[in-house]
Short mmCIF file of C-alpha atoms in Angstrom, two decimals:
data_model
loop_
_atom_site.label_atom_id
_atom_site.label_comp_id
_atom_site.label_asym_id
_atom_site.label_seq_id
_atom_site.Cartn_x
_atom_site.Cartn_y
_atom_site.Cartn_z
CA MET M 804 -10.85 120.78 6.17
CA LYS M 805 -13.14 121.26 9.16
CA PHE M 806 -16.15 119.99 7.22
CA PHE M 807 -14.30 116.80 6.31
CA ASN M 808 -13.35 116.32 9.97
CA LEU M 809 -16.98 116.73 11.03
CA LEU M 810 -18.10 114.26 8.36
CA CYS M 811 -15.55 111.69 9.52
CA LYS M 812 -16.64 112.20 13.13
CA ALA M 813 -20.28 111.67 12.19
CA ILE M 814 -19.48 108.50 10.24
CA LYS M 815 -17.37 107.04 13.05
CA LYS M 816 -19.84 108.08 15.75
CA PRO M 817 -23.40 108.36 14.36
CA VAL M 818 -24.61 109.50 17.79
CA TYR M 819 -23.40 113.00 16.79
CA ILE M 820 -25.63 113.24 13.72
CA PRO M 821 -28.81 114.40 15.58
CA SER M 822 -26.85 117.11 17.37
CA TYR M 823 -25.34 118.38 14.12
CA TRP M 824 -28.79 118.44 12.55
CA ARG M 825 -30.30 120.33 15.50
CA LYS M 826 -27.53 122.92 15.31
CA LEU M 827 -28.06 123.35 11.56
CA VAL M 828 -31.82 123.78 11.98
CA ARG M 829 -31.31 126.22 14.85
CA GLU M 830 -29.01 128.43 12.78
CA PHE M 831 -30.89 128.42 9.49
CA LYS M 832 -34.61 127.93 10.15
CA PHE M 833 -35.70 131.57 10.48
CA PHE M 834 -34.55 133.31 7.27
CA ASP M 835 -35.66 136.60 8.89
CA LEU M 836 -39.30 136.20 7.82
CA ASP M 837 -40.68 137.42 11.13
CA TYR M 838 -38.26 140.38 11.19
CA ASN M 839 -39.21 141.43 7.65
CA PHE M 840 -42.94 140.74 7.50
CA LEU M 841 -44.63 140.20 10.86
CA ASN M 842 -44.73 143.73 12.34
CA GLY M 843 -43.12 143.03 15.69
CA TYR M 844 -44.31 139.46 16.08
CA SER M 845 -41.56 136.86 16.47
CA PHE M 846 -41.25 133.14 16.05
CA SER M 847 -40.01 131.15 19.06
CA PRO M 848 -36.78 132.35 20.73
CA LYS M 849 -33.59 130.76 19.47
CA SER M 850 -31.84 131.17 22.81
CA ILE M 851 -32.69 132.40 26.30
CA CYS M 852 -29.97 133.59 28.66
CA LEU M 853 -30.62 132.76 32.31
CA ILE M 854 -28.65 135.10 34.56
CA LEU M 855 -28.93 133.03 37.71
CA THR M 856 -27.08 135.25 40.16
CA GLU M 857 -25.93 138.85 40.54
CA ARG M 858 -22.56 137.67 41.82
CA CYS M 859 -19.16 137.03 40.30
CA ASN M 860 -16.00 136.00 42.12
CA LEU M 861 -13.54 137.85 39.84
CA LYS M 862 -12.64 141.46 38.97
CA CYS M 863 -12.21 141.32 35.21
CA VAL M 864 -10.96 144.50 33.55
CA MET M 865 -13.21 144.11 30.48
CA CYS M 866 -16.46 143.63 32.40
CA ASP M 867 -18.64 146.11 34.29
CA ILE M 868 -19.55 143.48 36.85
CA GLY M 869 -15.90 142.67 37.49
CA GLN M 870 -14.99 146.33 37.75
CA SER M 871 -17.88 146.87 40.14
CA ASN M 872 -16.31 144.16 42.31
CA ALA M 873 -12.84 145.70 41.96
CA TYR M 874 -13.93 149.16 43.02
CA ASN M 875 -16.63 148.01 45.44
CA SER M 876 -18.51 150.90 43.91
CA LEU M 877 -22.07 152.05 43.47
CA HIS M 878 -23.53 150.24 40.49
CA ALA M 879 -24.67 153.49 38.88
CA ALA M 880 -21.15 153.71 37.45
CA PHE M 881 -21.51 150.25 35.90
CA PRO M 882 -24.76 149.98 33.89
CA ILE M 883 -24.56 146.24 33.26
CA ALA M 884 -24.28 145.49 36.96
CA GLU M 885 -27.15 147.87 37.61
CA SER M 886 -29.37 146.30 34.94
CA ILE M 887 -29.26 142.78 36.38
CA GLU M 888 -30.10 143.92 39.91
CA LYS M 889 -33.40 145.60 39.09
CA GLY M 890 -36.69 144.04 40.10
CA GLY M 891 -38.30 142.58 43.19
CA GLU M 892 -37.65 139.29 44.94
CA MET M 893 -35.00 136.88 43.68
CA MET M 894 -36.07 133.95 41.51
CA THR M 895 -36.35 130.70 43.47
CA LEU M 896 -35.53 127.32 41.96
CA ASN M 897 -39.28 126.72 41.68
CA ASP M 898 -39.65 130.00 39.79
CA TRP M 899 -37.00 128.94 37.29
CA GLU M 900 -38.64 125.53 36.87
CA THR M 901 -42.05 127.15 36.30
CA PHE M 902 -40.43 129.35 33.65
CA ILE M 903 -38.92 126.26 31.94
CA ASP M 904 -42.31 124.52 32.03
CA ASP M 905 -43.91 127.50 30.33
CA VAL M 906 -41.35 127.32 27.50
CA VAL M 907 -41.84 123.55 27.18
CA GLY M 908 -45.60 124.02 27.13
CA LYS M 909 -45.29 126.14 23.98
CA ARG M 910 -43.18 123.38 22.38
CA TRP M 911 -40.34 125.83 21.98
CA LYS M 912 -36.83 124.42 22.04
CA PRO M 913 -34.43 127.30 22.68
CA LEU M 914 -30.84 126.89 23.72
CA PHE M 915 -30.54 127.92 27.39
CA LEU M 916 -27.44 130.01 28.05
CA LEU M 917 -26.26 130.13 31.65
CA THR M 918 -24.06 133.18 31.60
CA GLY M 919 -23.96 136.91 32.40
CA THR M 920 -22.33 136.43 35.81
CA GLU M 921 -20.64 133.31 37.26
CA PRO M 922 -23.38 130.64 37.07
CA PHE M 923 -21.64 128.20 39.45
CA LEU M 924 -22.18 130.70 42.28
CA TYR M 925 -25.90 129.97 42.08
CA PRO M 926 -26.54 127.33 44.78
CA HIS M 927 -29.10 125.36 42.74
CA MET M 928 -27.18 125.46 39.47
CA LEU M 929 -26.90 121.69 38.98
CA GLU M 930 -30.52 121.08 39.94
CA LEU M 931 -31.63 123.58 37.28
CA VAL M 932 -29.34 122.05 34.64
CA GLU M 933 -30.75 118.62 35.44
CA TYR M 934 -34.30 119.95 35.13
CA ILE M 935 -33.59 121.54 31.74
CA VAL M 936 -31.82 118.46 30.35
CA ALA M 937 -34.64 116.20 31.56
CA LYS M 938 -37.01 118.24 29.35
CA ASP M 939 -34.83 117.35 26.34
CA LEU M 940 -33.58 120.93 26.11
CA ARG M 941 -29.99 122.06 25.66
CA VAL M 942 -27.76 124.04 28.01
CA HIS M 943 -24.66 126.10 27.27
CA ILE M 944 -22.70 127.15 30.36
CA THR M 945 -20.22 130.03 30.19
CA THR M 946 -17.93 130.14 33.22
CA ASN M 947 -14.64 131.58 34.39
CA GLY M 948 -13.73 128.00 35.32
CA THR M 949 -12.62 128.64 38.88
CA LEU M 950 -15.35 126.37 40.31
CA LEU M 951 -15.56 123.92 37.44
CA SER M 952 -13.55 121.15 39.08
CA HIS M 953 -16.14 120.87 41.89
CA TYR M 954 -18.96 120.15 39.44
CA ALA M 955 -17.17 118.33 36.61
CA GLY M 956 -18.31 114.82 37.52
CA GLN M 957 -21.95 115.78 37.95
CA LEU M 958 -22.00 117.70 34.66
CA VAL M 959 -20.55 114.74 32.79
CA ASN M 960 -23.13 112.43 34.37
CA LEU M 961 -25.98 114.79 33.45
CA CYS M 962 -24.88 115.07 29.82
CA LYS M 963 -26.77 112.22 28.12
CA LYS M 964 -26.32 113.34 24.51
CA PRO M 965 -23.55 115.18 22.62
CA ASP M 966 -25.33 118.54 22.74
CA SER M 967 -27.25 118.27 26.04
CA ILE M 968 -24.60 120.36 27.79
CA ASN M 969 -21.81 122.47 26.34
CA ILE M 970 -19.28 124.39 28.39
CA THR M 971 -17.34 127.52 27.51
CA VAL M 972 -14.48 128.52 29.78
CA SER M 973 -13.31 132.12 29.54
CA LEU M 974 -9.49 132.44 29.57
CA ASP M 975 -7.47 135.45 28.49
CA GLY M 976 -3.88 134.31 28.60
CA ILE M 977 -1.50 131.89 30.26
CA GLY M 978 -0.74 132.12 33.98
CA GLU M 979 -0.07 135.64 35.26
CA ILE M 980 -1.42 137.32 32.12
CA HIS M 981 -4.84 135.80 32.73
CA ASP M 982 -4.72 136.41 36.49
CA LYS M 983 -3.88 140.09 36.02
CA ILE M 984 -6.82 140.59 33.67
CA ARG M 985 -9.15 138.74 36.07
CA GLY M 986 -7.92 140.65 39.11
CA VAL M 987 -7.51 137.54 41.31
CA ARG M 988 -4.40 135.37 41.68
CA GLY M 989 -4.60 131.68 40.92
CA THR M 990 -7.61 131.86 38.59
CA PHE M 991 -5.75 130.39 35.61
CA ASP M 992 -4.59 127.35 37.56
CA LYS M 993 -8.09 126.76 38.95
CA ALA M 994 -9.64 126.96 35.49
CA ILE M 995 -7.10 124.53 34.02
CA ALA M 996 -7.72 122.16 36.91
CA GLY M 997 -11.44 122.31 36.04
CA LEU M 998 -10.75 121.54 32.39
CA LYS M 999 -8.60 118.57 33.35
CA GLU M 1000 -11.23 117.30 35.77
CA VAL M 1001 -13.92 117.39 33.07
CA ALA M 1002 -11.60 115.52 30.68
CA GLU M 1003 -10.81 112.90 33.33
CA LYS M 1004 -14.47 112.33 34.20
CA LYS M 1005 -15.31 111.95 30.50
CA LYS M 1006 -12.65 109.25 30.22
CA GLU M 1007 -13.98 107.45 33.29
CA CYS M 1008 -17.51 107.49 31.84
CA VAL M 1009 -16.28 106.65 28.32
CA LYS M 1010 -17.93 109.80 26.94
CA ASP M 1011 -16.86 112.42 24.43
CA TRP M 1012 -19.19 115.01 25.88
CA PRO M 1013 -19.89 117.57 27.20
CA SER M 1014 -17.74 119.46 24.72
CA VAL M 1015 -15.59 122.25 26.12
CA ASN M 1016 -14.70 125.47 24.31
CA ILE M 1017 -12.39 128.34 25.25
CA THR M 1018 -13.10 132.01 24.66
CA TYR M 1019 -10.26 134.56 24.77
CA THR M 1020 -11.34 138.20 24.99
CA ILE M 1021 -8.82 140.40 23.19
CA SER M 1022 -7.74 143.49 25.12
CA ASN M 1023 -4.78 145.85 25.47
CA PHE M 1024 -3.44 143.50 28.17
CA ASN M 1025 -3.20 140.35 26.04
CA TYR M 1026 -3.44 141.03 22.31
CA ARG M 1027 0.27 140.25 21.80
CA HIS M 1028 -0.04 136.84 23.49
CA MET M 1029 -2.64 135.13 21.30
CA ARG M 1030 -0.26 132.79 19.49
CA GLU M 1031 1.44 131.57 22.64
CA PHE M 1032 -2.02 130.89 24.08
CA VAL M 1033 -2.84 128.53 21.21
CA GLN M 1034 0.63 126.98 21.43
CA TRP M 1035 0.11 126.22 25.12
CA PHE M 1036 -3.14 124.34 24.49
CA GLN M 1037 -1.58 122.48 21.58
CA LYS M 1038 1.46 121.50 23.64
CA HIS M 1039 -0.58 120.31 26.61
CA ASP M 1040 -3.00 118.31 24.45
CA MET M 1041 -6.04 119.75 26.22
CA ASP M 1042 -9.44 118.22 25.53
CA ILE M 1043 -11.14 121.24 23.96
CA GLU M 1044 -13.37 121.71 20.93
CA SER M 1045 -12.33 125.24 19.96
CA ILE M 1046 -10.63 128.50 20.88
CA ASN M 1047 -12.64 131.61 20.07
CA PHE M 1048 -10.84 134.97 19.97
CA SER M 1049 -13.49 137.55 20.85
CA HIS M 1050 -13.22 141.27 20.25
CA LEU M 1051 -14.40 143.52 23.06
CA TRP M 1052 -18.09 144.43 23.37
CA PHE M 1053 -18.38 147.96 24.69
CA LYS M 1054 -19.86 151.45 24.61
CA ASP M 1055 -17.18 154.12 24.70
CA ASP M 1056 -17.59 157.89 24.97
CA ALA M 1057 -17.94 158.36 21.20
CA ILE M 1058 -20.75 155.79 20.98
CA VAL M 1059 -22.54 157.25 24.01
CA ARG M 1060 -22.36 160.83 22.68
CA GLU M 1061 -23.69 159.94 19.23
CA HIS M 1062 -26.47 157.74 20.57
CA ASN M 1063 -27.69 160.10 23.28
CA THR M 1064 -27.67 163.05 20.85
CA LYS M 1065 -30.06 161.20 18.56
CA TYR M 1066 -32.02 158.89 20.86
CA GLY M 1067 -31.26 159.92 24.45
CA ASP M 1068 -34.85 160.95 25.07
CA LEU M 1069 -36.02 157.44 24.13
CA PHE M 1070 -33.21 155.12 25.29
CA SER M 1071 -30.30 156.87 26.98
CA VAL M 1072 -27.05 154.93 27.48
CA LYS M 1073 -23.83 155.13 29.48
CA GLN M 1074 -20.32 153.82 28.86
CA GLU M 1075 -20.05 150.04 29.37
CA ASN M 1076 -17.25 147.48 29.66
CA ILE M 1077 -14.60 150.13 29.11
CA MET M 1078 -13.49 151.48 32.49
CA GLY M 1079 -10.65 149.00 33.09
CA LEU M 1080 -9.25 149.17 29.55
CA ASP M 1081 -7.36 151.40 27.15
CA ILE M 1082 -8.60 150.38 23.73
CA SER M 1083 -6.37 152.95 22.03
CA GLU M 1084 -3.39 150.73 22.92
CA ILE M 1085 -4.68 147.79 20.83
CA ASP M 1086 -2.70 147.53 17.58
CA MET M 1087 -5.29 146.13 15.19
CA ASP M 1088 -2.74 145.69 12.41
CA PHE M 1089 -0.98 143.27 14.70
CA VAL M 1090 -4.23 141.59 15.80
CA TYR M 1091 -5.46 141.09 12.25
CA ASN M 1092 -2.16 139.69 10.97
CA GLU M 1093 -1.68 137.49 14.03
CA LEU M 1094 -5.12 135.93 13.70
CA GLN M 1095 -4.45 135.24 10.03
CA THR M 1096 -1.19 133.54 10.98
CA ILE M 1097 -2.76 131.51 13.77
CA ARG M 1098 -5.48 130.20 11.47
CA LYS M 1099 -2.85 129.04 8.96
CA LEU M 1100 -0.46 127.54 11.51
CA TYR M 1101 -3.18 125.60 13.33
CA ALA M 1102 -5.45 124.68 10.42
CA LYS M 1103 -4.91 120.99 11.20
CA SER M 1104 -5.01 121.24 14.99
CA PRO M 1105 -7.45 118.99 16.90
CA PHE M 1106 -9.40 122.07 17.95
CA SER M 1107 -10.95 124.82 15.79
CA ILE M 1108 -9.88 128.47 15.84
CA PHE M 1109 -12.55 131.17 15.55
CA GLU M 1110 -12.75 134.94 15.75
CA HIS M 1111 -15.87 136.79 16.88
CA PRO M 1112 -16.78 138.82 14.97
CA ARG M 1113 -14.69 137.69 11.98
CA LEU M 1114 -13.33 141.03 10.73
CA ASN M 1115 -11.73 141.85 7.40
CA TYR M 1116 -8.79 144.24 7.39
CA GLU M 1117 -10.82 147.43 6.94
CA GLU M 1118 -13.25 146.41 9.68
CA ALA M 1119 -10.38 145.59 12.02
CA LYS M 1120 -8.91 149.07 11.53
CA LYS M 1121 -12.27 150.65 12.38
CA TYR M 1122 -13.18 148.50 15.34
CA TYR M 1123 -11.58 150.55 18.13
CA SER M 1124 -10.43 153.72 16.38
CA ARG M 1125 -13.85 154.57 14.83
CA SER M 1126 -16.23 152.85 17.20
CA THR M 1127 -19.38 154.60 15.91
CA GLU M 1128 -18.94 153.09 12.44
CA LEU M 1129 -20.55 149.78 11.57
CA VAL M 1130 -18.53 146.63 11.04
CA PHE M 1131 -19.53 143.05 10.20
CA TYR M 1132 -23.32 143.57 10.11
CA ASP M 1133 -25.88 146.36 9.96
CA ARG M 1134 -29.14 145.04 11.48
CA CYS M 1135 -29.94 143.86 15.00
CA LEU M 1136 -32.31 140.89 15.17
CA ALA M 1137 -31.68 140.16 18.83
CA PRO M 1138 -35.22 140.92 20.09
CA TRP M 1139 -36.59 138.43 17.56
CA ARG M 1140 -34.14 135.70 18.56
CA ASN M 1141 -32.76 136.07 22.07
CA VAL M 1142 -33.64 137.50 25.47
CA SER M 1143 -32.25 137.32 28.98
CA VAL M 1144 -33.96 136.72 32.31
CA THR M 1145 -32.29 138.33 35.33
CA PRO M 1146 -31.96 136.87 38.86
CA ARG M 1147 -35.10 138.81 39.84
CA GLY M 1148 -37.16 137.60 36.88
CA GLU M 1149 -36.90 140.73 34.73
CA VAL M 1150 -36.95 140.03 30.98
CA ILE M 1151 -34.37 142.14 29.13
CA ILE M 1152 -32.90 141.92 25.62
CA SER M 1153 -29.44 141.56 27.13
CA PRO M 1154 -27.42 143.23 29.91
CA MET M 1155 -25.70 145.32 27.20
CA CYS M 1156 -28.98 146.53 25.68
CA PHE M 1157 -31.17 149.43 26.76
CA ASP M 1158 -32.73 149.72 30.19
CA TYR M 1159 -36.18 149.05 28.77
CA PRO M 1160 -38.86 147.31 30.89
CA ILE M 1161 -40.31 144.29 29.07
CA GLY M 1162 -41.89 142.19 31.81
CA ASN M 1163 -41.20 139.89 34.74
CA VAL M 1164 -41.64 136.11 34.65
CA LYS M 1165 -42.58 136.07 38.34
CA LYS M 1166 -45.65 138.14 37.47
CA ASP M 1167 -46.51 136.99 33.95
CA SER M 1168 -45.78 133.99 31.75
CA PHE M 1169 -42.79 134.27 29.47
CA SER M 1170 -44.84 132.94 26.54
CA HIS M 1171 -47.15 135.94 26.96
CA ILE M 1172 -44.32 138.45 27.37
CA TRP M 1173 -42.56 137.18 24.22
CA ASN M 1174 -45.17 138.43 21.75
CA GLU M 1175 -46.98 141.18 23.61
CA ASN M 1176 -46.21 144.82 24.18
CA PRO M 1177 -43.81 146.28 25.18
CA LEU M 1178 -41.46 143.80 23.44
CA LYS M 1179 -43.42 143.98 20.17
CA ARG M 1180 -43.30 147.78 20.37
CA PHE M 1181 -39.53 147.63 20.91
CA ARG M 1182 -39.12 145.38 17.87
CA LYS M 1183 -41.16 147.69 15.65
CA ARG M 1184 -39.12 150.72 16.71
CA LEU M 1185 -35.87 148.88 16.09
CA ARG M 1186 -37.09 147.61 12.71
CA LYS M 1187 -37.50 151.22 11.54
CA VAL M 1188 -33.85 152.10 12.25
CA ASP M 1189 -32.15 148.66 11.82
CA ILE M 1190 -29.78 149.51 14.67
CA TYR M 1191 -29.19 152.36 17.11
CA PRO M 1192 -25.76 154.05 17.46
CA ALA M 1193 -25.34 152.29 20.83
CA CYS M 1194 -25.43 148.93 19.03
CA THR M 1195 -22.26 149.23 16.95
CA ARG M 1196 -19.98 147.19 19.23
CA CYS M 1197 -22.50 144.78 20.78
CA CYS M 1198 -22.31 140.99 20.57
CA MET M 1199 -26.05 140.84 19.90
CA LEU M 1200 -25.55 142.76 16.66
CA PHE M 1201 -22.72 140.46 15.58
CA ASP M 1202 -24.80 137.39 16.41
CA SER M 1203 -27.64 138.75 14.26
CA LYS M 1204 -25.74 138.13 11.04
CA PRO M 1205 -27.20 135.12 9.18
CA LYS M 1206 -25.02 132.12 9.86
CA TYR M 1207 -24.49 131.21 6.22
CA TYR M 1208 -21.04 132.82 6.43
CA LYS M 1209 -20.03 130.23 9.03
CA LEU M 1210 -20.20 127.50 6.41
CA LYS M 1211 -17.09 129.00 4.84
CA GLU M 1212 -15.20 128.51 8.11
CA ARG M 1213 -16.27 124.87 8.25
CA ILE M 1214 -15.29 123.98 4.68
#
């Protein structure tokens, strides 16, 4: 049992106990009181996504930013790419540090997520990570892994505690399968080299951290290769904490039509993360059964297997074929829990959310923006409807579900 494994790990290495406790508190401390009773006011943010750069070095089929690179097109066709480029001057390192100081000054302790584009393309990435960690705050880096080997040693050195830094590497298959999805040859080999370099540096420093996780985005290009992916990591004895099979996050034509018919005058939307894919080709009977099999076959593997969101059979059948219908959860709490800051300082709910101006941290303090209009107004509007039609296949909705269900996966 995963819980038993965690307990044994904590007993053998008590240094992990504070990190487990912090994670537990982070997941369970809110109980939705602010959402239910405080009329748009929110407690401190649980996580803040820092989108450090507008750039990515790949052309991923399941991502607007990657497809924008692939087509070298105007960003109007790719709303996510467009959303992160709005605003004035780019954030400097000093601007980011001032923003961090503002958060620290409020005694908030959010998890900082460095994701959205490829964070290692930001020239001051390591300096910012060092600044955040020095404030006793935690960092989670999501990367395509192609540049990881260049920074592995410095990341290991900066990670002073088990949860100071966590790394997620996005991989979607073995070898050519992954490279085809990412649109650039050699990306799989570079990412694996980065994983090995992190593992080697951890051995040299006699450390078990930073922990490394893998996320595999299911698409019509790779859904029949999930088991061989797990087998490869098992065979090669890779130093990873988990493999997370993630369903696509998207807005297709059906979602866009329904949303804009009802709410287009308030928050209009366009198709997102769908141009390079054919979701009708994904056999969800196969996906559901294969994930069930993988969980059973690798229940005792050294790494955990997750699915995001964890769908039952009926939800799996709906996910792509009836995209306007709800699955997994029915309320979005994202504006009460999480926000993103773009490379130009614009505060947004997330790149997948509505193009709704909230504020800019170059012009105003984040602590002020967090509980003032227009964000409070946005929360109150959302509270009246629970979710909008555009939200049905968004990761922020799935992440809004109370984490009590995750205990079942750990036991």
